[in-house]
Amino acid sequence: MTPPKSVRFTIKRQDRPDSVAYWQNFEVEWKPHANVISCLQDIQRRPVTAEGESVNPVAWDCNCLEEVCGSCTMLINGKVRQACTALIDKLERPIYLEPMSKFPAVRDLQVNRSRMFDNLKKVKAWLPVDGTHDLGEGPVMSDAVRAQRYVLSECMSCGCCLEACPQFTKDNNFMGAATFSQVRLFNLHPTGSMQKEERLEAVMGEGGIADCGNAQVCVEVCPKNIPLTESIAEVGRQSSLQMIKNFFVK
Amino acid sequence: MPRRKKKIIIIGGGLAGLSAAMKLCERDAEVVIVSFQNLKRSHSVCAQGGINAAIDAKNEGDTPEKHFYDTIKGGDFLAHQPLVRDMCHQAPAIIHLLDRIGVAFNRTGEGRLAFRRFGGTLYSRTAFAGATTGQQLVYSLDEQVRRFEHDGMVERLEWHEYLGAVIDDEGVCRGAVLHDLHTNKLFTVKGDAVILATGGPGQVYVRSTNSVVNTGAAATQAYLQGAKYGNGEFIQIHPTAIPGQDKLRLMSESARGEGGRVWVPRRADDKRDPKSIPESERYYFLEEKYPLYGNLVPRDVASREIYDIVYNHRLGVGGEPMVFLDLTHKSKAYLEDRLGGILDIYQKFTGDDPKITPMRIFPAVHYSMGGLWTDFERDSHGLIDHASPRNQSTSIPGLYAAGEADYQYHGANRLGANSLLSCIYTGLMMSRAVINFSNNLNRSFEDVPSTVYEQTQSYWENRFRDIRKMDGSENPYQLHKELGDTMMSSVLIVRDNKTLEKTQHAIEDIETRFKDVKCVDTSNWANPTPSFINQLYCMIHLSKIIAKGALMRDEFRGAHYKPDFDLRQPGDFDPFEYIDYLERKKNGEAMEDSHYPEGHLDYMKRFEENNKKWLKSSIATYKDNGPEITYEDVDTSIVTPRPRKYD
């Protein structure tokens, strides 16, 4: 089969956060092993639409291009994923590119995902160690627990799970699967478990674990195969126990 | 009156920047951490293999001193020894700290840290967290910094770019000019010191294993402002990477370790499907040239040979710069079991299944051994005086550098799994230096006249106004690609002076064409183009440093091969003969050929002469629009430099 000479892209453009979005078509020369990023780079080098109009190059976020930094998440043919692993030859054409819809738009394909990082502060997603000077070895931990933590720790805050989640919207304060999974990650650690209650209290309020509608789409779109629904169930269980405890103690 | 907290500005949120931020918070400083993007997305997340520390958990006899020796030798003796020694002695404590802050390191049956062997050392010295150690380290450090941010000690300025240092009339750095990448507004931040932890410059070559933010622009800007740039020409190359249109991705050495065969079709431009090319028409060039080691020759040799086949013999697959790495003769079950993870990566990014189709690979720029020149102070034990404000300081007082952005801890070819360690070590170690420097200042940034800040800001406002007005015919992104192609074809592994002279002219041409760039986007919101044009300007200057340093360094050190200056090490040479030679010389013994196998004495004399001339750091200083290169001695006070064996 002879490869196509060029690939058509239909890209949703937006100049400013508050301006109206519009679509533009670009025709990019086909190259072997091209992915969405390399085509966007080609557009940068020749920012002319399919109709021959010179325009501003498309703005998008990317960094590592190895699907490990989480930057280049966008909607490709309607599906949320990383643009670096989106190979042109595996996509239906024309290729539609849109920014994620659940986060405030910045420009073109760029969105602001700071809400994800704010949530990490809300649930205290860290280990409060007693200083970073040399205090010797860390706590003993079984490799099985390590393996469980490792899988959760691969979350790159890309936002796929939140984009897919019907409960997570631009104007509510639902925390979403990524955050709940981090609560589970830190509660699993011998040091982290000492602040388990604080983290659970944080997800027991508004926007917390109880608001999850259990649609299960988060786990389907996660590029790192993080067992998000298991995390939700586990944190839900921990919160219920905490609630019972609170009932008797407080 | 309580003393004001020291205010430190850190540029870059990878391993070095985050560890510096964490440690400085602990020393009660007020920290501003600046990043091009969310800190969690820094390039350090790409590191895979692990991080070294001689903890000797398996009772193999490993010690920090052995780790030190391996590192110095790995860097072909170009690193300052006291620093590397201190790093290796600190390494066990660093690993334990990382473990305590929650890095999901693999563990033993007893629940303690597991270590594995890496890059040819004899010891299990590498702690690892699955195959994503870098990502795990960045996340754990980022969490600690977020914790301090939650407590109000850290201000995160994400989506901000560092443009340059604010330097007062005494030549002291008093803050930084930043560019808000959303509003496109410029402003200054004041501070007691500025730390550049901005990573490597892989983007000078365009396609490398580096992330797209790794332009080296911040470090180059410091050079343009007067800081010295060290060992620029030393670029570490990884022999096997997956070619891509957008970047080159690493293919682990284990693919060759598990039986991968490297070959090209014997006939140039053979366009046939590799599987239909019969054995007799395949050129297994590593196996033919190195019958003993075959495909398992060391990194530098493999890189050099692949490069030679592609560029000198023009036998690259399909006329492109790539060769086959073939595993298809192994059973699928075997490959799945031994190499599953890395083969998945290949498939994910190329769409081809390496169990069925030979992989296409090529050497790639991987890590910079050069960077901003930084200082250190040693104590009488050959370790570092941790209280000295000189540690990690650039030649501009108040401007510090850490991680890949500095030139320390490397040579031409460093030991695997050491780069993560050096990034974290510098970040942690420099905190005392920075605080002590701040305490010793004779005036604070608060007393610096505001005109100093205003003038620097207005310099950058004018600079960006001029960039936005650029209305020539060159597309900046296209020009960047051409710069990368130039660097890639001539300043990589094999270096030839005639070619390098031509390269210098080619870079000058690009510099001339740069004046004719068109700012293809002049809008005022989240516009990345003016910023990129400024980075391109820096990359052109950095490529001059790299190319000139390469031209001037007439020797074969580490992975950089200048065929004209090969010292021709005898095949049966033993590096300890050289120690014996030095000993005899010191004792004033007559040196006779009969003491050594034939040809060895001559070789050792050549080696000694060469080291006298070239065992030095190259120092670039900005002068007359280009680098002036001088040389500085390397501190070899602990281990005697000796020839390395390349097999």
Short mmCIF file of C-alpha atoms in Angstrom, two decimals, chain B residues 156-341:
data_model
loop_
_atom_site.label_atom_id
_atom_site.label_comp_id
_atom_site.label_asym_id
_atom_site.label_seq_id
_atom_site.Cartn_x
_atom_site.Cartn_y
_atom_site.Cartn_z
CA ARG B 156 5.94 28.12 42.52
CA LEU B 157 6.13 30.14 39.34
CA GLU B 158 5.13 27.59 36.76
CA TRP B 159 4.71 28.67 33.12
CA HIS B 160 7.49 31.19 33.61
CA GLU B 161 10.76 31.38 31.75
CA TYR B 162 14.08 32.66 33.07
CA LEU B 163 15.54 35.22 30.68
CA GLY B 164 18.64 36.45 32.47
CA ALA B 165 20.31 37.42 35.71
CA VAL B 166 20.09 40.86 37.29
CA ILE B 167 23.71 41.83 37.93
CA ASP B 168 24.54 44.93 39.94
CA ASP B 169 27.45 47.37 39.56
CA GLU B 170 29.61 45.14 41.77
CA GLY B 171 29.09 42.21 39.42
CA VAL B 172 26.89 40.35 41.91
CA CYS B 173 23.72 38.54 40.82
CA ARG B 174 20.75 40.07 42.68
CA GLY B 175 17.81 38.43 41.01
CA ALA B 176 16.36 37.32 37.71
CA VAL B 177 14.22 38.54 34.87
CA LEU B 178 11.27 36.26 34.25
CA HIS B 179 8.83 35.93 31.40
CA ASP B 180 5.25 34.95 32.20
CA LEU B 181 4.51 32.52 29.39
CA HIS B 182 0.76 33.15 29.57
CA THR B 183 0.52 36.94 29.82
CA ASN B 184 3.85 37.38 27.98
CA LYS B 185 4.75 40.09 30.55
CA LEU B 186 8.33 40.48 31.78
CA PHE B 187 9.21 41.23 35.38
CA THR B 188 12.11 40.92 37.81
CA VAL B 189 12.35 38.95 41.05
CA LYS B 190 14.82 39.97 43.70
CA GLY B 191 16.81 37.47 45.68
CA ASP B 192 19.97 36.75 47.63
CA ALA B 193 21.06 34.17 45.06
CA VAL B 194 19.86 32.54 41.88
CA ILE B 195 20.32 28.83 41.12
CA LEU B 196 20.23 27.61 37.55
CA ALA B 197 19.07 23.99 37.54
CA THR B 198 17.92 24.12 33.98
CA GLY B 199 19.15 20.80 32.58
CA GLY B 200 21.00 19.95 29.41
CA PRO B 201 21.13 21.42 25.91
CA GLY B 202 20.03 18.43 23.76
CA GLN B 203 17.88 20.70 21.57
CA VAL B 204 21.05 22.16 20.03
CA TYR B 205 21.05 18.86 18.12
CA VAL B 206 17.23 19.09 17.75
CA ARG B 207 16.56 15.37 17.79
CA SER B 208 18.09 13.81 20.90
CA THR B 209 16.81 11.76 23.80
CA ASN B 210 16.19 15.06 25.62
CA SER B 211 12.88 16.79 26.22
CA VAL B 212 11.87 19.77 24.12
CA VAL B 213 12.53 22.30 26.92
CA ASN B 214 16.21 21.30 27.04
CA THR B 215 17.53 24.14 24.93
CA GLY B 216 20.38 25.10 27.24
CA ALA B 217 19.21 28.71 26.81
CA ALA B 218 19.40 29.69 30.49
CA ALA B 219 22.96 28.45 30.90
CA THR B 220 23.98 30.02 27.60
CA GLN B 221 22.46 33.31 28.70
CA ALA B 222 24.62 33.17 31.81
CA TYR B 223 27.63 32.66 29.52
CA LEU B 224 26.56 35.64 27.41
CA GLN B 225 26.42 37.62 30.68
CA GLY B 226 29.99 36.65 31.55
CA ALA B 227 29.87 33.24 33.23
CA LYS B 228 32.44 30.65 32.14
CA TYR B 229 31.16 27.58 30.27
CA GLY B 230 33.11 24.37 30.84
CA ASN B 231 33.76 21.29 28.66
CA GLY B 232 31.05 22.26 26.18
CA GLU B 233 32.29 19.85 23.51
CA PHE B 234 31.68 16.76 25.63
CA ILE B 235 28.34 15.32 24.64
CA GLN B 236 27.42 11.84 25.77
CA ILE B 237 26.04 9.64 23.02
CA HIS B 238 23.91 6.54 23.53
CA PRO B 239 24.47 4.02 20.72
CA THR B 240 20.95 2.74 20.33
CA ALA B 241 17.98 5.05 20.16
CA ILE B 242 14.72 4.75 18.27
CA PRO B 243 14.68 7.30 15.45
CA GLY B 244 11.53 9.39 15.37
CA GLN B 245 10.45 12.46 13.45
CA ASP B 246 10.06 14.42 16.68
CA LYS B 247 12.79 12.94 18.87
CA LEU B 248 15.05 9.96 19.45
CA ARG B 249 13.98 7.62 22.22
CA LEU B 250 16.30 5.40 24.14
CA MET B 251 16.48 1.67 23.41
CA SER B 252 18.12 0.00 26.39
CA GLU B 253 21.47 -1.69 25.97
CA SER B 254 19.86 -4.87 27.23
CA ALA B 255 18.43 -5.46 23.72
CA ARG B 256 21.97 -6.23 22.59
CA GLY B 257 22.70 -8.01 25.83
CA GLU B 258 19.91 -10.46 25.08
CA GLY B 259 21.26 -11.33 21.65
CA GLY B 260 20.30 -8.43 19.40
CA ARG B 261 22.35 -8.33 16.18
CA VAL B 262 23.26 -5.07 14.48
CA TRP B 263 23.38 -5.06 10.67
CA VAL B 264 22.81 -3.11 7.48
CA PRO B 265 22.17 -4.35 3.94
CA ARG B 266 25.50 -4.75 2.12
CA ARG B 267 24.18 -2.81 -0.86
CA ALA B 268 23.53 0.89 -0.32
CA ASP B 269 19.92 1.98 -0.83
CA ASP B 270 18.60 -1.57 -0.58
CA LYS B 271 14.91 -0.87 -0.19
CA ARG B 272 13.80 -4.47 0.37
CA ASP B 273 11.90 -5.60 3.44
CA PRO B 274 14.72 -6.58 5.87
CA LYS B 275 13.32 -10.07 6.33
CA SER B 276 13.60 -10.79 2.61
CA ILE B 277 17.31 -9.87 2.56
CA PRO B 278 19.29 -13.14 2.67
CA GLU B 279 22.04 -13.63 5.24
CA SER B 280 24.76 -13.34 2.58
CA GLU B 281 23.59 -9.83 1.72
CA ARG B 282 23.56 -8.61 5.33
CA TYR B 283 26.55 -6.84 6.80
CA TYR B 284 26.90 -7.67 10.51
CA PHE B 285 29.62 -5.06 10.83
CA LEU B 286 30.16 -5.25 14.60
CA GLU B 287 30.45 -9.02 14.53
CA GLU B 288 32.86 -8.93 11.59
CA LYS B 289 35.08 -6.23 13.01
CA TYR B 290 35.05 -7.35 16.65
CA PRO B 291 34.82 -11.16 16.53
CA LEU B 292 35.32 -11.46 20.30
CA TYR B 293 32.84 -8.92 21.57
CA GLY B 294 30.58 -8.70 18.56
CA ASN B 295 27.43 -6.76 19.27
CA LEU B 296 28.47 -6.29 22.89
CA VAL B 297 31.28 -3.81 22.28
CA PRO B 298 31.12 -0.87 24.71
CA ARG B 299 28.86 2.11 24.12
CA ASP B 300 31.46 4.37 22.60
CA VAL B 301 32.74 1.75 20.15
CA ALA B 302 29.23 0.76 19.07
CA SER B 303 28.28 4.41 18.54
CA ARG B 304 31.40 5.08 16.53
CA GLU B 305 30.97 2.07 14.26
CA ILE B 306 27.31 2.75 13.56
CA TYR B 307 28.17 6.32 12.75
CA ASP B 308 30.97 5.19 10.44
CA ILE B 309 28.72 2.76 8.54
CA VAL B 310 26.03 5.37 8.05
CA TYR B 311 28.03 8.48 7.21
CA ASN B 312 31.33 7.22 5.79
CA HIS B 313 30.15 4.06 4.06
CA ARG B 314 26.68 5.42 3.32
CA LEU B 315 25.11 2.10 4.19
CA GLY B 316 22.35 3.42 6.44
CA VAL B 317 19.05 1.57 6.08
CA GLY B 318 17.13 3.00 3.12
CA GLY B 319 19.74 5.75 2.80
CA GLU B 320 18.66 7.15 6.17
CA PRO B 321 20.90 7.47 9.24
CA MET B 322 19.87 4.22 10.90
CA VAL B 323 20.84 0.56 11.21
CA PHE B 324 18.93 -2.59 12.10
CA LEU B 325 18.96 -4.04 15.58
CA ASP B 326 17.57 -7.46 14.96
CA LEU B 327 15.96 -9.73 17.55
CA THR B 328 13.69 -11.61 15.18
CA HIS B 329 15.85 -14.77 15.36
CA LYS B 330 14.79 -15.17 19.01
CA SER B 331 11.52 -16.81 19.97
CA LYS B 332 8.62 -14.55 20.85
CA ALA B 333 8.29 -16.18 24.24
CA TYR B 334 11.96 -15.52 25.05
CA LEU B 335 11.71 -11.88 23.98
CA GLU B 336 8.47 -11.36 25.87
CA ASP B 337 10.04 -12.74 29.00
CA ARG B 338 13.38 -10.95 28.85
CA LEU B 339 12.68 -7.68 27.07
CA GLY B 340 8.90 -7.22 27.17
CA GLY B 341 8.88 -3.67 28.54
#
